[in-house]
Amino acid sequence: MPIGFAPEDMMKLDGIVKNRRRIKQGDLLFSEGDPFTSLYAIRTGFFKTSVSSEDGREQVTGFQMAGEIVGLDGIVNDRHNCNAVALEDADVCIMPFSNVEELSREFPALQRHVHKIMSREIVRENTVMMLLGNMRAEERLAAFLLNLVQRLHARGFSKSEVMLRMTREEIGSYLGMKLETVSRTFSKFGDEGIIEVKQRYVRIIQPDALKKIFNPQVC
Amino acid sequence: MPIGFAPEDMMKLDGIVKNRRRIKQGDLLFSEGDPFTSLYAIRTGFFKTSVSSEDGREQVTGFQMAGEIVGLDGIVNDRHNCNAVALEDADVCIMPFSNVEELSREFPALQRHVHKIMSREIVRENTVMMLLGNMRAEERLAAFLLNLVQRLHARGFSKSEVMLRMTREEIGSYLGMKLETVSRTFSKFGDEGIIEVKQRYVRIIQPDALKKIFNPQVC
DNA sequence: CGGTAACTTTGATACAAATCAAACCTTCCC
DNA sequence: GGGAAGGTTTGATTTGTATCAAAGTTACCG
C-alpha cells in the first residue's frame, strides 16, 4: 500500500495484514453496530457503504474500489457506524487496527499515510456535502460520472467507458435523488449526445460537456 | 485535551501546543489553499468551516465550538481544503501537526485520541450526508437544533436555550436549504409551540416534538 | 428454456422548496 | 438621532424533483 519503504521495512509492514477475506456480491463486509477491529484494504471488487436512519431510510455514503480503505468509521466508537456491501465479488486484506497503530508508531511514513487516508475521506465527504447541498440533479450526476471514470482510469481502466456496478437507486441514494431522476438525467445526457447509456453501460462521449455541467463557471 | 495521562506525561504533552492565537469575529483562521502546518484546538469561540465551488457557491461543512479540532482537512494535500471563519471572537491552541505526529508515536493514548477525532469527523459527515440526501427541511432543522443544544449542554450551557452565532443563510448553507426556508421553518416551529424564536435567540419548549420531527419512527 | 424477479425507462401529476419581492428589525456609526 | 447596512420575516409565484403508474428490459433460477 504505502510506497517508499526500504525492503527490510516492507517485511515488517507485511505484519499489518492479518489475512484476507473473500466477499461475495451482495454480502456484507461489516454492518452498523458490528464491533470494530480492523480496517479493510480492497484488493479487488467494488463496495458501497451506507448508513441508515432509525426509520429505515438508507443513505449511500460512498462507493469504494480496489486500493481504497473501508472501516475508518469504526474507530471512534469501537463499533462500525456504516454498512459495507460488496457490489461485485471482492477480495480484501484484513488489517487489524491494533497492528496499524503499532506499526504506525514505528514507521513515521506509515503513520503519515494513515493520517492522509483519513483526511482524504474527510475532504471527499466535504465535496459530497457540496454536491448534496448546492448542486442540481444534472450537476450531481455529471460530477459522479467524472469522479468514477477518473478513479477507474487511475487504475488502468478506460476513461470513457464504465460498466456501472450499482443500481440507479444506489446512485440516487448517494446523490440525494430518486432513481427515476437518475434514469431521466442519464437519458437526458444521452439525448444530448454527451454520453451513451445502455442500462449499466455508460460511455462518455463529451467529457468537456460533463465538466461544464458540473462546473458552469469554468470551461 | 486527552485525559488519563500520568502527570509526567502531561508535561511532555504540553509540547504539542506551540502557542495560541486570537481570532476576531469574522476573521479567517485559515482558508482554502493555505499551506497546512497545524491543527487548531478551539479554546473559546465559535467557528464555521466551508468549501466553495469554482463558480463561487459556498457550502458550510460544519460549526465548531470550544474543545473541538479544526484543520484535519489539510493533512491529505498539505494544503487546507476549507475555510475556517470565527463567528465570534475566538481563541485557539496551535498544534503543529509534526508535533502531534511525533508525540503520537510516543504515546499510544494520544495516537488513539487523534485517530478517534478523525474518525468522529468522518462519522459526523456521514450523518450530514443522511440529512442532506434523505431528510426534508423540517427534519434537517430539527436535527440541527438538537445537535447544537446537545453539544452546548455538554459544555455546561443550557439545553433549552441558544443564542445562535450564525445567520439564517449559514444555517441554510449547512443544511442545504435557502435562508427563507430556514426562517419559515423556524416560524413554523414557533407557531406550533415547539420552540420560541426571536431573531438569533431560540428556546426549545418541546424537545420531544423536535425529536419526533427528526425521527418520525421512534417517539 | 421458460417464467419470474429485479431493475430501468418513460409519462403524468403533485408538492416541497426555490425564487422573486417587499417590509421589518437591529445594530452600528457618522 | 438619523440613516444605512446587514439580517430576518412573510407573501406570491415558479420550478425542479418526487411521486404515482405502467411498460420495457435483463438477469436469474428452477
XYZ file of C-alpha atoms (C1' of nucleotides) in Angstrom:
498
model
C 0.000 0.000 0.000
C 2.390 2.748 1.016
C 5.444 3.317 -1.113
C 8.953 4.448 -0.416
C 9.916 1.900 2.192
C 13.168 0.015 2.385
C 12.917 -3.723 1.639
C 13.585 -4.706 5.240
C 10.865 -2.360 6.408
C 8.482 -3.852 3.873
C 8.885 -7.173 5.619
C 7.716 -5.717 8.874
C 4.910 -3.871 7.181
C 3.629 -7.196 5.949
C 2.631 -7.751 9.552
C -0.098 -5.193 9.106
C -2.189 -7.664 7.172
C -3.575 -10.492 9.198
C -5.188 -12.312 6.345
C -7.610 -11.984 3.521
C -11.284 -12.402 3.057
C -13.418 -13.025 0.042
C -16.806 -11.345 -0.069
C -19.459 -12.492 -2.475
C -21.536 -9.998 -4.383
C -24.340 -8.734 -2.196
C -22.693 -9.798 1.038
C -21.765 -7.521 3.903
C -18.150 -6.910 4.853
C -19.407 -5.322 8.069
C -22.532 -3.586 9.218
C -23.661 -0.879 11.615
C -23.105 -1.911 15.214
C -20.521 -4.608 14.493
C -17.526 -4.437 16.819
C -14.666 -2.631 15.132
C -11.376 -4.469 14.975
C -9.901 -3.934 11.551
C -9.591 -1.745 8.530
C -10.004 -3.388 5.153
C -7.950 -2.681 2.050
C -9.851 -3.611 -1.070
C -7.719 -5.790 -3.355
C -10.364 -6.479 -5.950
C -14.049 -5.763 -6.220
C -16.348 -2.873 -5.611
C -18.184 -1.791 -2.463
C -20.812 0.624 -1.340
C -21.016 1.996 2.185
C -24.262 3.250 3.667
C -25.855 4.466 6.865
C -29.489 4.103 7.759
C -31.800 6.287 9.799
C -33.880 4.855 12.602
C -36.933 4.821 10.393
C -35.172 2.762 7.777
C -34.055 5.258 5.142
C -30.741 4.356 3.563
C -28.078 6.876 2.614
C -25.231 5.570 0.487
C -22.118 7.331 1.781
C -19.633 6.139 -0.805
C -18.504 3.688 -3.452
C -15.093 2.115 -2.977
C -12.851 0.254 -5.380
C -9.512 -1.562 -5.437
C -6.810 0.174 -3.429
C -9.217 2.038 -1.182
C -9.719 1.542 2.535
C -13.003 0.925 4.314
C -13.763 0.784 8.012
C -12.440 4.142 9.242
C -15.882 4.984 10.590
C -15.494 2.306 13.257
C -12.542 3.806 15.103
C -14.368 6.434 17.102
C -16.862 4.191 18.902
C -15.168 0.798 18.530
C -18.222 -0.163 16.512
C -18.858 0.182 12.854
C -21.103 3.048 12.028
C -21.991 2.067 8.483
C -22.625 -0.937 6.293
C -20.169 -2.084 3.651
C -21.699 -4.231 0.922
C -19.832 -5.841 -1.973
C -21.394 -4.806 -5.292
C -19.329 -7.479 -7.022
C -17.290 -10.395 -5.752
C -14.456 -8.887 -3.781
C -11.247 -9.658 -2.026
C -9.980 -7.619 0.905
C -6.931 -7.517 3.142
C -7.839 -7.527 6.806
C -5.665 -5.066 8.723
C -6.274 -5.328 12.467
C -6.293 -1.760 13.675
C -4.040 -2.570 16.621
C -1.392 -3.686 14.106
C -1.880 -0.492 12.142
C -1.395 1.618 15.240
C 1.576 -0.349 16.456
C 3.425 -0.184 13.157
C 2.461 3.469 12.735
C 4.378 4.268 15.890
C 7.407 2.546 14.440
C 7.225 3.922 10.896
C 6.514 7.630 10.523
C 5.853 7.159 6.809
C 3.092 4.684 7.587
C 1.744 6.971 10.280
C 1.565 9.824 7.807
C -0.054 7.539 5.254
C -2.824 6.568 7.671
C -3.442 10.198 8.551
C -3.673 11.119 4.888
C -6.165 8.370 4.181
C -8.412 9.643 6.942
C -8.011 13.257 5.892
C -8.767 12.315 2.290
C -12.016 10.749 3.416
C -12.947 13.930 5.294
C -12.222 16.021 2.216
C -14.183 13.656 -0.019
C -17.188 13.967 2.257
C -16.884 17.757 2.157
C -17.167 17.513 -1.619
C -20.254 15.315 -1.343
C -21.798 17.856 1.041
C -21.256 20.495 -1.639
C -22.936 18.244 -4.200
C -25.894 17.484 -1.973
C -26.320 20.957 -0.568
C -25.743 23.177 -3.566
C -25.971 21.305 -6.834
C -28.845 20.299 -9.063
C -29.514 16.787 -10.313
C -27.589 17.195 -13.551
C -24.575 18.650 -11.793
C -24.553 15.841 -9.251
C -24.698 13.111 -11.847
C -22.052 14.783 -14.021
C -19.744 15.059 -11.004
C -20.428 11.460 -10.082
C -19.585 10.143 -13.546
C -16.446 12.227 -13.839
C -15.220 11.116 -10.428
C -15.936 7.481 -11.189
C -14.104 7.333 -14.513
C -11.220 9.349 -13.115
C -10.722 6.793 -10.361
C -11.112 3.892 -12.764
C -8.659 5.465 -15.171
C -6.105 5.795 -12.371
C -6.418 2.001 -12.071
C -5.736 1.385 -15.724
C -9.302 1.200 -16.994
C -10.840 3.244 -19.744
C -11.525 6.878 -19.039
C -14.537 6.900 -21.320
C -16.296 3.609 -20.654
C -17.790 2.278 -17.427
C -19.852 -0.717 -16.555
C -21.691 0.533 -13.505
C -21.707 -1.810 -10.564
C -24.545 -0.093 -8.725
C -28.250 0.355 -9.404
C -29.975 3.630 -10.251
C -31.392 3.553 -6.757
C -27.930 3.330 -5.184
C -26.619 6.160 -7.343
C -29.689 8.159 -6.369
C -29.208 7.464 -2.692
C -25.600 8.627 -2.885
C -26.563 11.762 -4.812
C -29.712 12.591 -2.872
C -32.156 11.967 -5.686
C -34.709 9.337 -6.641
C -33.938 6.509 -9.012
C -36.352 7.899 -11.613
C -34.498 11.203 -11.610
C -31.192 9.389 -12.068
C -32.633 7.483 -15.009
C -34.131 10.602 -16.569
C -30.876 12.510 -16.191
C -28.930 9.684 -17.828
C -31.438 9.739 -20.676
C -31.141 13.500 -20.999
C -27.333 13.317 -21.222
C -27.811 10.571 -23.799
C -30.235 12.636 -25.888
C -27.770 15.490 -25.855
C -25.025 13.227 -27.139
C -22.878 13.761 -24.048
C -22.885 10.111 -23.089
C -24.147 6.830 -24.427
C -26.167 4.802 -21.932
C -27.332 1.251 -22.231
C -28.521 0.078 -18.823
C -25.358 -0.306 -16.705
C -23.035 0.524 -19.564
C -22.016 4.176 -19.887
C -19.681 5.683 -22.455
C -18.616 9.283 -22.068
C -18.611 10.928 -25.473
C -18.072 14.564 -24.465
C -16.169 14.750 -21.174
C -15.878 18.518 -21.519
C -19.642 18.862 -21.686
C -19.891 16.923 -18.421
C -17.256 19.138 -16.836
C -19.174 22.169 -17.983
C -22.393 20.899 -16.429
C -20.588 20.147 -13.192
C -18.874 23.485 -13.184
C -20.830 26.119 -15.149
C -18.326 28.883 -14.492
C -15.144 27.466 -15.928
C -14.901 25.854 -19.428
C -7.327 17.672 25.688
C -6.877 13.963 26.161
C -7.449 12.531 29.615
C -5.972 9.643 31.533
C -2.335 10.593 31.346
C 0.175 10.485 34.165
C 1.351 13.918 35.374
C 4.839 13.466 33.936
C 3.368 12.562 30.578
C 1.145 15.623 30.706
C 4.281 17.749 30.819
C 5.505 16.270 27.575
C 2.095 16.563 26.006
C 2.235 20.265 26.640
C 4.790 20.276 23.860
C 2.014 19.633 21.406
C 0.882 23.222 21.663
C 3.184 25.737 20.110
C 1.240 28.795 21.106
C -2.110 30.454 20.914
C -3.859 32.718 18.542
C -6.776 35.061 18.920
C -9.188 35.366 16.038
C -11.603 38.258 15.815
C -15.183 37.711 14.781
C -15.404 37.460 11.018
C -11.712 36.697 10.560
C -10.294 33.609 8.913
C -8.273 31.075 10.893
C -7.226 29.545 7.583
C -8.616 29.326 4.106
C -8.639 27.032 1.085
C -5.193 26.674 -0.413
C -3.256 27.832 2.644
C -0.274 25.611 3.444
C -1.178 23.143 6.157
C 1.076 23.089 9.181
C -1.106 22.803 12.250
C -4.309 21.605 13.769
C -6.205 24.046 15.926
C -7.965 23.246 19.179
C -10.690 25.761 19.895
C -10.373 27.115 23.446
C -13.144 29.683 23.228
C -15.328 30.958 20.446
C -17.315 29.532 17.614
C -16.307 28.734 14.040
C -17.820 27.727 10.754
C -15.958 25.777 8.115
C -16.904 25.951 4.461
C -15.817 24.897 0.998
C -16.584 26.764 -2.173
C -17.154 25.570 -5.697
C -15.274 27.089 -8.597
C -18.269 29.168 -9.538
C -18.440 30.686 -6.086
C -21.150 28.749 -4.285
C -20.410 28.257 -0.611
C -21.187 25.092 1.321
C -20.861 25.320 5.086
C -19.390 21.988 6.177
C -19.625 22.426 9.940
C -19.910 24.586 13.019
C -17.246 24.082 15.682
C -17.151 25.148 19.312
C -14.806 25.011 22.305
C -12.970 21.742 22.655
C -13.285 20.797 19.009
C -10.477 20.485 16.475
C -10.292 22.156 13.084
C -7.792 21.691 10.299
C -7.942 17.933 9.684
C -8.868 18.595 6.060
C -5.373 19.937 5.422
C -3.426 16.750 6.109
C -4.051 14.950 2.840
C -2.687 17.582 0.447
C -0.545 19.662 2.810
C -2.926 22.481 1.991
C -6.120 23.467 3.678
C -9.148 22.388 1.763
C -11.701 24.557 3.509
C -12.136 27.932 5.141
C -12.470 28.371 8.896
C -14.127 31.623 9.962
C -14.670 32.795 13.539
C -18.351 33.555 14.111
C -17.412 35.197 17.414
C -14.122 36.291 18.917
C -12.144 33.139 19.452
C -9.028 31.731 20.978
C -7.280 28.651 19.604
C -4.306 26.486 20.514
C -1.964 25.986 17.599
C -0.799 22.379 17.434
C 1.867 21.922 14.758
C 0.995 18.652 13.093
C 4.592 17.462 13.194
C 4.422 17.736 16.998
C 1.157 15.826 17.006
C 2.660 13.034 14.939
C 5.858 12.900 16.941
C 4.120 12.698 20.288
C 1.560 10.252 18.889
C 4.377 7.828 18.204
C 5.471 8.149 21.801
C 2.059 7.985 23.466
C -0.333 5.348 22.207
C -3.181 7.010 24.099
C -2.605 10.244 22.183
C -2.313 8.305 18.951
C -5.636 6.653 19.613
C -7.141 10.020 20.523
C -6.073 11.571 17.224
C -7.472 8.632 15.295
C -10.760 8.912 17.121
C -11.047 12.615 16.389
C -10.605 11.971 12.692
C -12.992 9.033 12.711
C -15.566 11.114 14.593
C -15.399 13.726 11.873
C -15.952 11.067 9.210
C -18.981 9.755 11.105
C -20.362 13.266 11.598
C -20.132 13.923 7.883
C -21.938 10.644 7.200
C -24.771 11.953 9.343
C -24.849 15.229 7.440
C -24.989 13.285 4.185
C -28.049 11.492 5.546
C -29.612 14.854 6.438
C -28.877 16.373 3.050
C -29.736 13.335 0.998
C -32.813 11.971 2.691
C -34.434 14.481 5.011
C -36.905 17.290 4.475
C -36.397 20.851 5.616
C -38.171 20.398 8.958
C -36.239 17.253 9.760
C -32.934 18.933 8.935
C -33.584 21.944 11.107
C -34.853 19.821 13.993
C -31.717 17.687 13.806
C -29.552 20.783 13.646
C -31.123 22.351 16.727
C -30.978 19.146 18.741
C -27.334 18.591 17.843
C -26.431 22.165 18.700
C -28.026 22.243 22.145
C -26.715 18.790 22.938
C -23.162 19.962 22.279
C -23.696 23.173 24.193
C -25.198 21.282 27.103
C -22.135 19.024 27.218
C -20.168 22.253 27.770
C -22.295 23.360 30.666
C -24.740 25.596 28.827
C -28.496 25.360 28.835
C -30.053 22.516 26.948
C -33.101 24.567 26.090
C -31.756 28.000 25.200
C -29.363 29.015 22.441
C -28.116 32.292 21.130
C -27.276 31.372 17.554
C -23.907 32.574 16.339
C -24.668 32.063 12.668
C -27.035 33.690 10.198
C -30.052 32.042 8.593
C -28.040 31.909 5.413
C -25.213 29.984 7.098
C -27.634 27.535 8.670
C -29.255 27.138 5.276
C -25.941 26.537 3.574
C -25.071 23.830 6.094
C -28.479 22.181 5.745
C -28.821 22.551 2.005
C -31.715 24.977 2.065
C -32.278 28.659 1.369
C -32.325 31.255 4.131
C -36.031 31.936 3.546
C -36.815 28.281 4.097
C -34.782 28.292 7.306
C -36.694 31.336 8.502
C -40.059 29.861 7.561
C -39.270 26.594 9.284
C -38.236 28.421 12.454
C -41.512 30.340 12.294
C -43.485 27.142 11.780
C -41.864 25.513 14.815
C -42.637 28.681 16.719
C -46.296 28.703 15.658
C -46.593 25.094 16.770
C -45.211 25.959 20.189
C -42.224 23.672 19.768
C -39.702 26.472 20.094
C -39.641 30.176 20.804
C -37.663 32.215 18.272
C -36.658 35.828 18.485
C -34.045 36.515 15.834
C -30.898 34.709 16.985
C -32.412 33.617 20.274
C -34.011 30.166 20.306
C -35.640 28.407 23.243
C -36.649 24.795 22.884
C -40.011 24.303 24.555
C -40.814 20.767 23.421
C -37.600 18.831 22.799
C -39.592 15.633 22.269
C -41.547 17.240 19.462
C -38.266 18.129 17.772
C -37.002 14.571 18.214
C -40.224 13.280 16.709
C -39.840 15.517 13.675
C -36.245 14.427 13.235
C -37.120 10.811 13.688
C -40.739 10.094 12.759
C -40.492 6.396 13.536
C -39.452 6.371 17.181
C -41.170 8.508 19.886
C -35.758 -22.979 -21.552
C -39.465 -20.559 -19.759
C -41.091 -17.835 -16.194
C -40.415 -14.658 -12.661
C -37.978 -11.208 -10.097
C -35.188 -7.226 -10.245
C -34.071 -3.266 -12.465
C -34.798 0.547 -15.836
C -37.254 3.765 -18.621
C -40.815 6.975 -19.609
C -45.098 9.608 -18.786
C -48.473 12.353 -15.971
C -49.216 14.791 -11.880
C -48.216 16.640 -7.194
C -45.595 19.039 -3.996
C -41.700 20.988 -1.249
C -38.630 24.313 -1.581
C -36.615 27.989 -4.551
C -37.160 32.362 -6.307
C -38.766 36.984 -6.505
C -40.341 40.731 -3.868
C -41.178 43.814 -0.165
C -41.486 45.117 4.535
C -39.438 44.906 9.009
C -35.968 44.716 12.666
C -31.458 45.560 14.802
C -27.017 47.380 15.099
C -23.702 50.498 14.333
C -21.663 54.622 13.110
C -21.417 59.282 11.238
C -30.697 60.741 16.490
C -30.999 59.560 11.685
C -29.719 56.734 8.205
C -27.528 52.970 6.116
C -26.239 48.156 6.084
C -26.961 43.600 7.249
C -30.039 40.375 8.593
C -34.891 38.437 9.158
C -39.669 37.644 8.175
C -43.558 36.941 5.288
C -46.180 36.643 0.891
C -46.904 35.263 -4.089
C -45.371 32.541 -7.691
C -42.376 29.283 -10.112
C -39.807 25.202 -10.672
C -37.109 21.021 -10.008
C -37.693 16.814 -8.328
C -40.727 13.419 -6.051
C -44.447 10.533 -6.520
C -47.531 7.513 -8.822
C -48.092 4.500 -12.605
C -47.148 1.372 -16.290
C -44.426 -0.703 -19.788
C -39.969 -2.426 -21.192
C -35.540 -4.874 -20.454
C -32.329 -8.037 -18.418
C -30.856 -11.486 -15.298
C -31.695 -15.289 -12.604
C -33.278 -19.796 -11.291
C -35.901 -23.901 -11.097
